[in-house]
Amino acid sequence: MACWLLKTEPNTFSIDDLASRPGHTEPWDGVRNYQARNFLRDGMRVGDEVLLYHSSCAVPAVVGLARVASVPRPDPTQFDPESPYCDPGSDPDHPRWVLVDIRYVRHLPRPVPLAELKQHANALGDLALLRRSRLSVMPVSDAQRDFILALAGDRSAGA
DNA sequence: GCCAACGTTGGC
DNA sequence: GCCAACGTTGGC
């Protein structure tokens, strides 16, 4: 099973918001970067594991676990004139942007701050989070996943 | 709030 | 297709 890292700004939509949604599930809309879109559209499978990351906040950190809960489908906000994610250039017959549903699994025993991840560049150096800081959807290798969960003291580290 | 990184746009 | 200008992200 593949693993991904998804960024979210907790001031807008936090892991606690996800956990409190009906079914603990939310359509992950608003991805408007082609590389991130390609990961969503071409790489994600139902059941894939997700590390949730809080960005643009006091302590940027990996904060919890989730799962991909749907296949990709068109992101309706691209056609919504009221939405900040509206994209007038997207053709309804060939939608440019997609989303998947994301389902909350659990918080990590403790958040793992970005600053701490940076201290382990030997183990995590090719994690896109540490290299291309602006990418909001990125793949995480099994080894990187296990390492981060072990830092957090999560029970499934290495499982 | 500043600013570096970097993705996107558009003129040529 | 190049590349300068511009806009956005996101750490600090």
PDB file of C-alpha atoms (C1' of nucleotides) in Angstrom:
ATOM      1  CA  MET A   1       0.000   0.000   0.000  1.00  0.00           C
ATOM      2  CA  ALA A   2       1.347   3.351  -0.996  1.00  0.00           C
ATOM      3  CA  CYS A   3       1.682   6.266   1.408  1.00  0.00           C
ATOM      4  CA  TRP A   4       1.228   9.989   0.761  1.00  0.00           C
ATOM      5  CA  LEU A   5       1.718  13.231   2.607  1.00  0.00           C
ATOM      6  CA  LEU A   6      -1.042  15.847   2.365  1.00  0.00           C
ATOM      7  CA  LYS A   7      -0.650  19.402   3.558  1.00  0.00           C
ATOM      8  CA  THR A   8      -3.440  21.397   5.082  1.00  0.00           C
ATOM      9  CA  GLU A   9      -3.539  24.750   6.795  1.00  0.00           C
ATOM     10  CA  PRO A  10      -5.057  24.135  10.230  1.00  0.00           C
ATOM     11  CA  ASN A  11      -6.542  27.636  10.300  1.00  0.00           C
ATOM     12  CA  THR A  12      -8.611  26.585   7.298  1.00  0.00           C
ATOM     13  CA  PHE A  13      -9.067  22.828   7.726  1.00  0.00           C
ATOM     14  CA  SER A  14      -7.266  20.952  10.475  1.00  0.00           C
ATOM     15  CA  ILE A  15      -6.983  17.277  11.354  1.00  0.00           C
ATOM     16  CA  ASP A  16      -9.534  17.962  14.094  1.00  0.00           C
ATOM     17  CA  ASP A  17     -11.923  19.299  11.483  1.00  0.00           C
ATOM     18  CA  LEU A  18     -11.432  16.101   9.496  1.00  0.00           C
ATOM     19  CA  ALA A  19     -12.015  13.944  12.573  1.00  0.00           C
ATOM     20  CA  SER A  20     -15.284  15.729  13.309  1.00  0.00           C
ATOM     21  CA  ARG A  21     -16.754  15.349   9.823  1.00  0.00           C
ATOM     22  CA  PRO A  22     -19.557  12.838   9.243  1.00  0.00           C
ATOM     23  CA  GLY A  23     -17.877   9.507   8.656  1.00  0.00           C
ATOM     24  CA  HIS A  24     -14.589  11.232   9.511  1.00  0.00           C
ATOM     25  CA  THR A  25     -14.370  11.821   5.776  1.00  0.00           C
ATOM     26  CA  GLU A  26     -13.952  14.900   3.604  1.00  0.00           C
ATOM     27  CA  PRO A  27     -13.500  15.556  -0.116  1.00  0.00           C
ATOM     28  CA  TRP A  28      -9.947  16.883  -0.413  1.00  0.00           C
ATOM     29  CA  ASP A  29     -10.750  19.748  -2.745  1.00  0.00           C
ATOM     30  CA  GLY A  30      -8.723  22.722  -3.861  1.00  0.00           C
ATOM     31  CA  VAL A  31      -5.569  21.053  -5.152  1.00  0.00           C
ATOM     32  CA  ARG A  32      -4.462  23.377  -7.972  1.00  0.00           C
ATOM     33  CA  ASN A  33      -0.976  22.274  -8.816  1.00  0.00           C
ATOM     34  CA  TYR A  34      -0.340  19.943 -11.721  1.00  0.00           C
ATOM     35  CA  GLN A  35       2.244  17.760 -10.058  1.00  0.00           C
ATOM     36  CA  ALA A  36       0.037  17.338  -6.992  1.00  0.00           C
ATOM     37  CA  ARG A  37      -2.961  16.660  -9.252  1.00  0.00           C
ATOM     38  CA  ASN A  38      -1.052  13.956 -11.067  1.00  0.00           C
ATOM     39  CA  PHE A  39      -0.280  12.196  -7.792  1.00  0.00           C
ATOM     40  CA  LEU A  40      -3.977  12.319  -6.846  1.00  0.00           C
ATOM     41  CA  ARG A  41      -5.222  11.222 -10.229  1.00  0.00           C
ATOM     42  CA  ASP A  42      -2.637   8.652 -11.239  1.00  0.00           C
ATOM     43  CA  GLY A  43      -1.158   7.358  -8.020  1.00  0.00           C
ATOM     44  CA  MET A  44      -3.746   7.177  -5.278  1.00  0.00           C
ATOM     45  CA  ARG A  45      -5.683   4.000  -4.548  1.00  0.00           C
ATOM     46  CA  VAL A  46      -8.487   3.418  -2.068  1.00  0.00           C
ATOM     47  CA  GLY A  47      -6.916   2.400   1.221  1.00  0.00           C
ATOM     48  CA  ASP A  48      -3.606   4.157   0.668  1.00  0.00           C
ATOM     49  CA  GLU A  49      -2.199   5.624   3.848  1.00  0.00           C
ATOM     50  CA  VAL A  50      -1.913   9.389   4.302  1.00  0.00           C
ATOM     51  CA  LEU A  51       0.266  11.417   6.629  1.00  0.00           C
ATOM     52  CA  LEU A  52      -1.476  14.689   7.444  1.00  0.00           C
ATOM     53  CA  TYR A  53       0.733  17.756   7.726  1.00  0.00           C
ATOM     54  CA  HIS A  54      -0.151  21.157   9.160  1.00  0.00           C
ATOM     55  CA  SER A  55       1.435  24.044   7.245  1.00  0.00           C
ATOM     56  CA  SER A  56       1.434  27.831   7.607  1.00  0.00           C
ATOM     57  CA  CYS A  57       0.998  27.658  11.356  1.00  0.00           C
ATOM     58  CA  ALA A  58       2.997  28.124  14.538  1.00  0.00           C
ATOM     59  CA  VAL A  59       4.551  24.647  14.486  1.00  0.00           C
ATOM     60  CA  PRO A  60       4.439  23.060  11.025  1.00  0.00           C
ATOM     61  CA  ALA A  61       4.296  19.319  11.691  1.00  0.00           C
ATOM     62  CA  VAL A  62       3.073  15.892  10.682  1.00  0.00           C
ATOM     63  CA  VAL A  63       0.075  15.472  12.963  1.00  0.00           C
ATOM     64  CA  GLY A  64      -1.828  12.337  12.068  1.00  0.00           C
ATOM     65  CA  LEU A  65      -2.868   9.460   9.866  1.00  0.00           C
ATOM     66  CA  ALA A  66      -5.670   9.127   7.352  1.00  0.00           C
ATOM     67  CA  ARG A  67      -6.580   6.979   4.380  1.00  0.00           C
ATOM     68  CA  VAL A  68      -7.623   7.520   0.808  1.00  0.00           C
ATOM     69  CA  ALA A  69     -11.347   6.700   0.849  1.00  0.00           C
ATOM     70  CA  SER A  70     -12.414   7.086  -2.783  1.00  0.00           C
ATOM     71  CA  VAL A  71     -11.179   6.900  -6.310  1.00  0.00           C
ATOM     72  CA  PRO A  72     -10.344  10.251  -7.930  1.00  0.00           C
ATOM     73  CA  ARG A  73     -13.243  12.284  -9.302  1.00  0.00           C
ATOM     74  CA  PRO A  74     -13.626  15.818 -10.670  1.00  0.00           C
ATOM     75  CA  ASP A  75     -13.320  18.530  -8.018  1.00  0.00           C
ATOM     76  CA  PRO A  76     -16.665  20.382  -8.187  1.00  0.00           C
ATOM     77  CA  THR A  77     -15.178  23.584  -6.785  1.00  0.00           C
ATOM     78  CA  GLN A  78     -13.400  24.214 -10.102  1.00  0.00           C
ATOM     79  CA  PHE A  79     -16.815  24.946 -11.675  1.00  0.00           C
ATOM     80  CA  ASP A  80     -18.208  26.957  -8.751  1.00  0.00           C
ATOM     81  CA  PRO A  81     -18.000  30.708  -9.405  1.00  0.00           C
ATOM     82  CA  GLU A  82     -18.402  31.303  -5.674  1.00  0.00           C
ATOM     83  CA  SER A  83     -15.411  29.146  -4.811  1.00  0.00           C
ATOM     84  CA  PRO A  84     -11.908  30.520  -4.376  1.00  0.00           C
ATOM     85  CA  TYR A  85     -10.837  27.377  -6.246  1.00  0.00           C
ATOM     86  CA  CYS A  86     -12.949  28.177  -9.309  1.00  0.00           C
ATOM     87  CA  ASP A  87     -11.006  27.682 -12.553  1.00  0.00           C
ATOM     88  CA  PRO A  88     -12.792  29.235 -15.546  1.00  0.00           C
ATOM     89  CA  GLY A  89     -10.282  27.552 -17.825  1.00  0.00           C
ATOM     90  CA  SER A  90     -11.396  24.049 -16.890  1.00  0.00           C
ATOM     91  CA  ASP A  91     -13.664  22.341 -19.440  1.00  0.00           C
ATOM     92  CA  PRO A  92     -16.590  20.484 -17.772  1.00  0.00           C
ATOM     93  CA  ASP A  93     -16.226  17.751 -20.391  1.00  0.00           C
ATOM     94  CA  HIS A  94     -12.554  17.369 -19.487  1.00  0.00           C
ATOM     95  CA  PRO A  95     -12.141  18.569 -15.904  1.00  0.00           C
ATOM     96  CA  ARG A  96      -8.678  19.778 -15.097  1.00  0.00           C
ATOM     97  CA  TRP A  97      -8.743  19.158 -11.316  1.00  0.00           C
ATOM     98  CA  VAL A  98      -9.630  16.086  -9.301  1.00  0.00           C
ATOM     99  CA  LEU A  99     -10.057  15.175  -5.660  1.00  0.00           C
ATOM    100  CA  VAL A 100     -10.291  12.067  -3.504  1.00  0.00           C
ATOM    101  CA  ASP A 101     -12.105  11.549  -0.225  1.00  0.00           C
ATOM    102  CA  ILE A 102      -9.829  11.408   2.814  1.00  0.00           C
ATOM    103  CA  ARG A 103     -10.843   9.558   5.968  1.00  0.00           C
ATOM    104  CA  TYR A 104      -9.361  10.298   9.380  1.00  0.00           C
ATOM    105  CA  VAL A 105      -7.629   7.402  11.125  1.00  0.00           C
ATOM    106  CA  ARG A 106      -5.897   8.827  14.218  1.00  0.00           C
ATOM    107  CA  HIS A 107      -3.697  11.555  15.595  1.00  0.00           C
ATOM    108  CA  LEU A 108      -0.065  10.684  16.114  1.00  0.00           C
ATOM    109  CA  PRO A 109       0.923  10.289  19.761  1.00  0.00           C
ATOM    110  CA  ARG A 110       2.712  13.602  19.263  1.00  0.00           C
ATOM    111  CA  PRO A 111       3.171  15.926  16.274  1.00  0.00           C
ATOM    112  CA  VAL A 112       6.503  15.615  14.493  1.00  0.00           C
ATOM    113  CA  PRO A 113       7.641  19.155  13.632  1.00  0.00           C
ATOM    114  CA  LEU A 114       9.234  20.047  10.334  1.00  0.00           C
ATOM    115  CA  ALA A 115      12.297  21.243  12.246  1.00  0.00           C
ATOM    116  CA  GLU A 116      12.701  17.755  13.667  1.00  0.00           C
ATOM    117  CA  LEU A 117      12.294  16.094  10.279  1.00  0.00           C
ATOM    118  CA  LYS A 118      15.049  18.346   8.977  1.00  0.00           C
ATOM    119  CA  GLN A 119      17.380  16.978  11.639  1.00  0.00           C
ATOM    120  CA  HIS A 120      17.077  13.547  10.037  1.00  0.00           C
ATOM    121  CA  ALA A 121      18.080  14.439   6.516  1.00  0.00           C
ATOM    122  CA  ASN A 122      20.057  11.226   6.232  1.00  0.00           C
ATOM    123  CA  ALA A 123      16.913   9.164   6.638  1.00  0.00           C
ATOM    124  CA  LEU A 124      14.441  11.555   5.017  1.00  0.00           C
ATOM    125  CA  GLY A 125      16.551  13.611   2.659  1.00  0.00           C
ATOM    126  CA  ASP A 126      14.598  12.781  -0.467  1.00  0.00           C
ATOM    127  CA  LEU A 127      11.241  13.434   1.154  1.00  0.00           C
ATOM    128  CA  ALA A 128       9.696  16.063  -1.096  1.00  0.00           C
ATOM    129  CA  LEU A 129       8.591  18.036   1.952  1.00  0.00           C
ATOM    130  CA  LEU A 130      12.244  18.819   2.654  1.00  0.00           C
ATOM    131  CA  ARG A 131      13.136  19.597  -0.950  1.00  0.00           C
ATOM    132  CA  ARG A 132      10.187  21.072  -2.819  1.00  0.00           C
ATOM    133  CA  SER A 133       8.504  22.877  -0.011  1.00  0.00           C
ATOM    134  CA  ARG A 134       5.541  24.068  -2.048  1.00  0.00           C
ATOM    135  CA  LEU A 135       4.194  20.700  -3.169  1.00  0.00           C
ATOM    136  CA  SER A 136       0.984  19.910  -1.281  1.00  0.00           C
ATOM    137  CA  VAL A 137       0.583  16.247  -2.275  1.00  0.00           C
ATOM    138  CA  MET A 138       3.634  14.028  -2.332  1.00  0.00           C
ATOM    139  CA  PRO A 139       4.590  10.361  -2.142  1.00  0.00           C
ATOM    140  CA  VAL A 140       6.187   8.956   1.009  1.00  0.00           C
ATOM    141  CA  SER A 141       8.264   5.779   0.881  1.00  0.00           C
ATOM    142  CA  ASP A 142       7.648   2.916   3.299  1.00  0.00           C
ATOM    143  CA  ALA A 143      10.966   3.655   4.977  1.00  0.00           C
ATOM    144  CA  GLN A 144      10.131   7.353   5.356  1.00  0.00           C
ATOM    145  CA  ARG A 145       6.691   6.510   6.733  1.00  0.00           C
ATOM    146  CA  ASP A 146       8.102   4.050   9.240  1.00  0.00           C
ATOM    147  CA  PHE A 147      10.756   6.532  10.305  1.00  0.00           C
ATOM    148  CA  ILE A 148       8.299   9.349  10.895  1.00  0.00           C
ATOM    149  CA  LEU A 149       5.878   7.112  12.813  1.00  0.00           C
ATOM    150  CA  ALA A 150       8.748   5.860  14.945  1.00  0.00           C
ATOM    151  CA  LEU A 151       9.732   9.455  15.769  1.00  0.00           C
ATOM    152  CA  ALA A 152       6.147  10.059  16.842  1.00  0.00           C
ATOM    153  CA  GLY A 153       6.067   6.890  18.948  1.00  0.00           C
ATOM    154  CA  ASP A 154       3.134   5.609  16.915  1.00  0.00           C
ATOM    155  CA  ARG A 155       2.174   2.013  17.631  1.00  0.00           C
ATOM    156  CA  SER A 156       2.217   0.933  14.013  1.00  0.00           C
ATOM    157  CA  ALA A 157       5.740   2.192  13.350  1.00  0.00           C
ATOM    158  CA  GLY A 158       7.540  -0.431  11.328  1.00  0.00           C
ATOM    159  CA  ALA A 159       4.420  -2.527  10.930  1.00  0.00           C
TER     160      ALA A 159
ATOM    161  C1'  DG B   1       5.425  40.740   7.810  1.00  0.00           C
ATOM    162  C1'  DC B   2       9.444  39.399   5.193  1.00  0.00           C
ATOM    163  C1'  DC B   3      11.367  37.004   1.731  1.00  0.00           C
ATOM    164  C1'  DA B   4      13.164  32.815  -0.725  1.00  0.00           C
ATOM    165  C1'  DA B   5      11.605  29.220  -3.566  1.00  0.00           C
ATOM    166  C1'  DC B   6       9.302  28.082  -7.319  1.00  0.00           C
ATOM    167  C1'  DG B   7       5.220  27.348 -10.383  1.00  0.00           C
ATOM    168  C1'  DT B   8       2.587  29.894 -13.981  1.00  0.00           C
ATOM    169  C1'  DT B   9       1.769  33.266 -17.528  1.00  0.00           C
ATOM    170  C1'  DG B  10       2.486  35.661 -21.568  1.00  0.00           C
ATOM    171  C1'  DG B  11       5.328  38.469 -24.875  1.00  0.00           C
ATOM    172  C1'  DC B  12       8.417  37.744 -28.273  1.00  0.00           C
TER     173       DC B  12
ATOM    174  C1'  DG C   1      10.397  27.531 -26.806  1.00  0.00           C
ATOM    175  C1'  DC C   2      12.761  30.985 -24.013  1.00  0.00           C
ATOM    176  C1'  DC C   3      12.676  33.735 -20.249  1.00  0.00           C
ATOM    177  C1'  DA C   4      11.248  37.801 -17.554  1.00  0.00           C
ATOM    178  C1'  DA C   5       7.512  39.173 -14.791  1.00  0.00           C
ATOM    179  C1'  DC C   6       4.384  37.917 -11.657  1.00  0.00           C
ATOM    180  C1'  DG C   7       1.778  35.394  -8.075  1.00  0.00           C
ATOM    181  C1'  DT C   8       1.646  32.034  -4.418  1.00  0.00           C
ATOM    182  C1'  DT C   9       3.371  29.134  -0.814  1.00  0.00           C
ATOM    183  C1'  DG C  10       5.025  28.615   3.450  1.00  0.00           C
ATOM    184  C1'  DG C  11       8.934  28.804   6.873  1.00  0.00           C
ATOM    185  C1'  DC C  12      10.737  31.894   9.873  1.00  0.00           C
TER     186       DC C  12
END
